[in-house]
Coordinates of C-alpha atoms in Angstrom, one line a residue:
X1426 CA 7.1 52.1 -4.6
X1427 CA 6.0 50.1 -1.2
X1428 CA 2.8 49.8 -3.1
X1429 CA 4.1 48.3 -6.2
X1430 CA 6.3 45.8 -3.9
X1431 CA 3.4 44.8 -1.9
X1432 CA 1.4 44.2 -5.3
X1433 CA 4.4 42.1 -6.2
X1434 CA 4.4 39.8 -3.1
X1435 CA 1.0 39.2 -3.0
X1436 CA 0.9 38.5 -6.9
X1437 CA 4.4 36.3 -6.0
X1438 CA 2.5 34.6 -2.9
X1439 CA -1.0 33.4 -4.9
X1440 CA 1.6 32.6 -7.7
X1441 CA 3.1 30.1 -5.3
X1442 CA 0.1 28.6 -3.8
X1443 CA -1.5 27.9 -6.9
X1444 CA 1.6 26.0 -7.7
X1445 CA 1.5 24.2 -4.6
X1446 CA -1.7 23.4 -5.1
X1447 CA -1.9 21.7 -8.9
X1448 CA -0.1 18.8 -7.5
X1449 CA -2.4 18.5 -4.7
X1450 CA -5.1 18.5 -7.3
X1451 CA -3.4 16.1 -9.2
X1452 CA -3.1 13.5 -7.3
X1453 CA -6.7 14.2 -5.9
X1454 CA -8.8 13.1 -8.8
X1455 CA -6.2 10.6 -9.7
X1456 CA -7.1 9.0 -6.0
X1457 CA -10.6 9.6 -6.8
X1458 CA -10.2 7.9 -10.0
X1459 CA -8.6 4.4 -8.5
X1460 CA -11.8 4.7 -6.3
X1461 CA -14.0 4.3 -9.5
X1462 CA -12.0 1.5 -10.7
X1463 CA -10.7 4.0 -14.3
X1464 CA -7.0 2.8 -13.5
X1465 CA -5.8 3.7 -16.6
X1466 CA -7.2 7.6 -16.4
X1467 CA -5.4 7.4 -12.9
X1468 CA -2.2 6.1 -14.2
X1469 CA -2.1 9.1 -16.6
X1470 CA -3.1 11.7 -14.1
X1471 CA -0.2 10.0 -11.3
X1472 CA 2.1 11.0 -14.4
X1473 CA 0.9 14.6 -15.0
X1474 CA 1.7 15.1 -10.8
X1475 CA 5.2 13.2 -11.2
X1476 CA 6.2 15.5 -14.3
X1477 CA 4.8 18.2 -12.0
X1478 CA 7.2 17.0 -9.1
X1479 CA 9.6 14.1 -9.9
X1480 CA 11.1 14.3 -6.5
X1481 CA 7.3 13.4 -4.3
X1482 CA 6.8 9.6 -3.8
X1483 CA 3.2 9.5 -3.2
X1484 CA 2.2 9.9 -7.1
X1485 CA 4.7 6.9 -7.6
X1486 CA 3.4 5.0 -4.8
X1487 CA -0.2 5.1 -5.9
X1488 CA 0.2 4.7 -9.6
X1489 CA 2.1 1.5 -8.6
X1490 CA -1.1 1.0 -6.6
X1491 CA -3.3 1.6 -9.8
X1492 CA -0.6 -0.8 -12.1
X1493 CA -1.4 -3.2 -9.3
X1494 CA -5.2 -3.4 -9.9
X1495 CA -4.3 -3.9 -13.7
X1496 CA -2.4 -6.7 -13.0
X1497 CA 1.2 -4.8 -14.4
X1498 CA 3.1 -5.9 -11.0
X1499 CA 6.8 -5.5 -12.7
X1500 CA 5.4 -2.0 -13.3
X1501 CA 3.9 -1.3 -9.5
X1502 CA 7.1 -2.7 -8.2
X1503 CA 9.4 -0.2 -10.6
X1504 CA 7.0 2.7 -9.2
X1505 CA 7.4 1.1 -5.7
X1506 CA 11.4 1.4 -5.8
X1507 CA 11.0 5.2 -6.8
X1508 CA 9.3 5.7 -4.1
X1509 CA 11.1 3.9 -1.5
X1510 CA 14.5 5.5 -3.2
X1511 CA 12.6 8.6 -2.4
X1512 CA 11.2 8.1 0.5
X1513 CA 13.1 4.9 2.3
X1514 CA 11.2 4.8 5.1
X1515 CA 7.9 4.2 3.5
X1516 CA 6.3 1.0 4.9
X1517 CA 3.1 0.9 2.7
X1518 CA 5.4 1.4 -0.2
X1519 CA 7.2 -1.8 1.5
X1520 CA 3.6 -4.0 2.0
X1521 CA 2.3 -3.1 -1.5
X1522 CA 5.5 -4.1 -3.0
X1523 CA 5.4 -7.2 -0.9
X1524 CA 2.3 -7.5 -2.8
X1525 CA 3.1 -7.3 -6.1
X1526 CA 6.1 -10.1 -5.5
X1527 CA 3.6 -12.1 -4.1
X1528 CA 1.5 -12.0 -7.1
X1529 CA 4.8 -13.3 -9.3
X1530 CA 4.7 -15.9 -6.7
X1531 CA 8.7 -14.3 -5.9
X1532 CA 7.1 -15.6 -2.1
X1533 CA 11.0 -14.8 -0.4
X1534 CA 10.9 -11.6 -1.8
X1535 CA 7.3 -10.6 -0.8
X1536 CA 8.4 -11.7 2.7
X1537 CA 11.8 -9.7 2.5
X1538 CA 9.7 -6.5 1.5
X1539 CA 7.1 -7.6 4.6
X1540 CA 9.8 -7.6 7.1
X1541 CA 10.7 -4.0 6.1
X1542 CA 7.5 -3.2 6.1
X1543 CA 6.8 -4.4 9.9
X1544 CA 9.7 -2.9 11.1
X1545 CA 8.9 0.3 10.0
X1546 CA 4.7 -0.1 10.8
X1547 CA 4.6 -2.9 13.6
X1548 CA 1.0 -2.0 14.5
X1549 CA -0.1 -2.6 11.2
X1550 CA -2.2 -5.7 11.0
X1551 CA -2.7 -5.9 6.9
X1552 CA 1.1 -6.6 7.0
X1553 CA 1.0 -9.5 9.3
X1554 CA -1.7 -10.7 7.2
X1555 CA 0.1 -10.3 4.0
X1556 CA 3.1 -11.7 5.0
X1557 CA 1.2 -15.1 6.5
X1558 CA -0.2 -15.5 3.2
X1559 CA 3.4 -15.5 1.8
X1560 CA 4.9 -17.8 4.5
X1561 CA 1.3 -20.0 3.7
X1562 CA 2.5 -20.3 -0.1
X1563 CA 6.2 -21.7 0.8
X1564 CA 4.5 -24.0 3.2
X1565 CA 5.8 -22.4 6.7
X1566 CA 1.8 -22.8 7.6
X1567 CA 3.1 -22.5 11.5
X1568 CA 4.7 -19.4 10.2
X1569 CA 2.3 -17.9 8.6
X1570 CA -0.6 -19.0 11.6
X1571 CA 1.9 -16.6 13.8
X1572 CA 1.9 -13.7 11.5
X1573 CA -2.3 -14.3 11.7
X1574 CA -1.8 -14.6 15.3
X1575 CA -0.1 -11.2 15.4
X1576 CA -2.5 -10.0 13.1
X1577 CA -5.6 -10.3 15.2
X1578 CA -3.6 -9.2 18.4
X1579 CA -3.6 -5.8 16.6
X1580 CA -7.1 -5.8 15.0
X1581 CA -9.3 -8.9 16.8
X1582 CA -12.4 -8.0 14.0
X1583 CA -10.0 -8.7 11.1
X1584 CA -12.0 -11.1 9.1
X1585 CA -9.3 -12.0 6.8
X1586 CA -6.9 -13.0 9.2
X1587 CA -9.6 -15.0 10.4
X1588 CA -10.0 -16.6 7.0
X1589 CA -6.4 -17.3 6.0
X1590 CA -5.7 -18.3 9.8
X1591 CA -8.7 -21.1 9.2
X1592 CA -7.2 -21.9 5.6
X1593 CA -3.9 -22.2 7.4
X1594 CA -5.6 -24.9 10.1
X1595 CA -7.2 -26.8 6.9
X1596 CA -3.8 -27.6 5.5
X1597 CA -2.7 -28.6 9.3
X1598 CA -5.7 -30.9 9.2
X1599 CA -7.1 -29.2 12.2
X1600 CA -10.9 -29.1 11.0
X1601 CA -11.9 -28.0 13.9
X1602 CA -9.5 -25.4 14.6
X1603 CA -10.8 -24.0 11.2
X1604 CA -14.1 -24.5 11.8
X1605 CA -14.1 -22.0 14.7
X1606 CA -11.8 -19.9 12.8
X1607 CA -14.5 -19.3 10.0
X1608 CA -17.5 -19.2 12.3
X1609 CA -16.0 -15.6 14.1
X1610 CA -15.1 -14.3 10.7
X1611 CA -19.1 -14.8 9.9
X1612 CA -20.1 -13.3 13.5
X1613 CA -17.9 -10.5 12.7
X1614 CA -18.9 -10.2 8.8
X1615 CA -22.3 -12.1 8.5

């Protein structure tokens, strides 16, 4: 009898873990397949894992990531709000969102989403970034130079920031300014 219950747990246990493990697989070539630019095969592999497990909000996340390279914003963002109703304290969820609003040019809503975002992640300098480019497009140029600013406090070899910070002098007619700007982004990226 102790033999046939020790059969059981171990078939009971590798049961389990194989389980575990399909969504882990899942969402591994899916990953793998945004990294080869097939978006659409990602897209249907994201869905196999969230059939799998409705309740994780990474396979939302990234498949709003891989409607996002596709251009399908309204879509990314519906994937981004299952996540973050999932998981609300999810500040890439929050940046990539910010993301997709800033593509629809919905620039107050992208910086609404950025906010969250920095509160949650305040060492991240990609959200600095994004949101400057947001405050850039409704003209807060000062604005969005002090989210660069805060950028290149975090990360001073961030090229972008660089860039839009130098974009952002151009509009202040500081030529100069920008000049300098562009000229570390090529010493840091020739």
């Amino acid at each position: 009898m102790k033999k046939h219950i020790l059969i059981l747990l171990v078939l009971c246990s590798n049961l389990a873990f194989s389980q575990m493990n399909i969504d882990t697989t899942f969402m591994k070539f899916a990953k793998g397949y945004i990294g080869n630019g097939n978006y659409t095969r990602a897209i249907a592999t994201f869905n196999l894992a969230i059939n799998y497990k409705p309740y994780m909000p990474e396979p939302y996340f990234s498949r709003g990531v891989a409607k996002n390279e596709l251009g399908d914003y309204r879509g990314a963002i519906r994937d981004y709000n299952t996540a973050i109703e999932i998981k609300p304290f999810y500040p890439d969820a929050f940046m990539n969102r910010g993301l997709a609003y800033l593509q629809l040019n919905d620039y107050e809503k992208a910086i609404t989403d950025y906010n969250y975002a920095v509160e949650l992640d305040p060492n991240n300098a990609n959200i600095y970034n994004n949101r400057g480019i947001a405050k850039g497009s409704m003209k807060d140029v000062d604005g969005a130079i002090a989210d660069y600013d805060k950028a290149l406090k975090i990360n001073p070899k961030f090229t972008n920031a660089y860039i839009n910070r130098s974009n952002a002098r151009l509009v202040k007619n500081d030529s100069q300014g920008a000049h300098k700007e562009a000229n570390q982004a090529i010493i840091i990226r020739p």
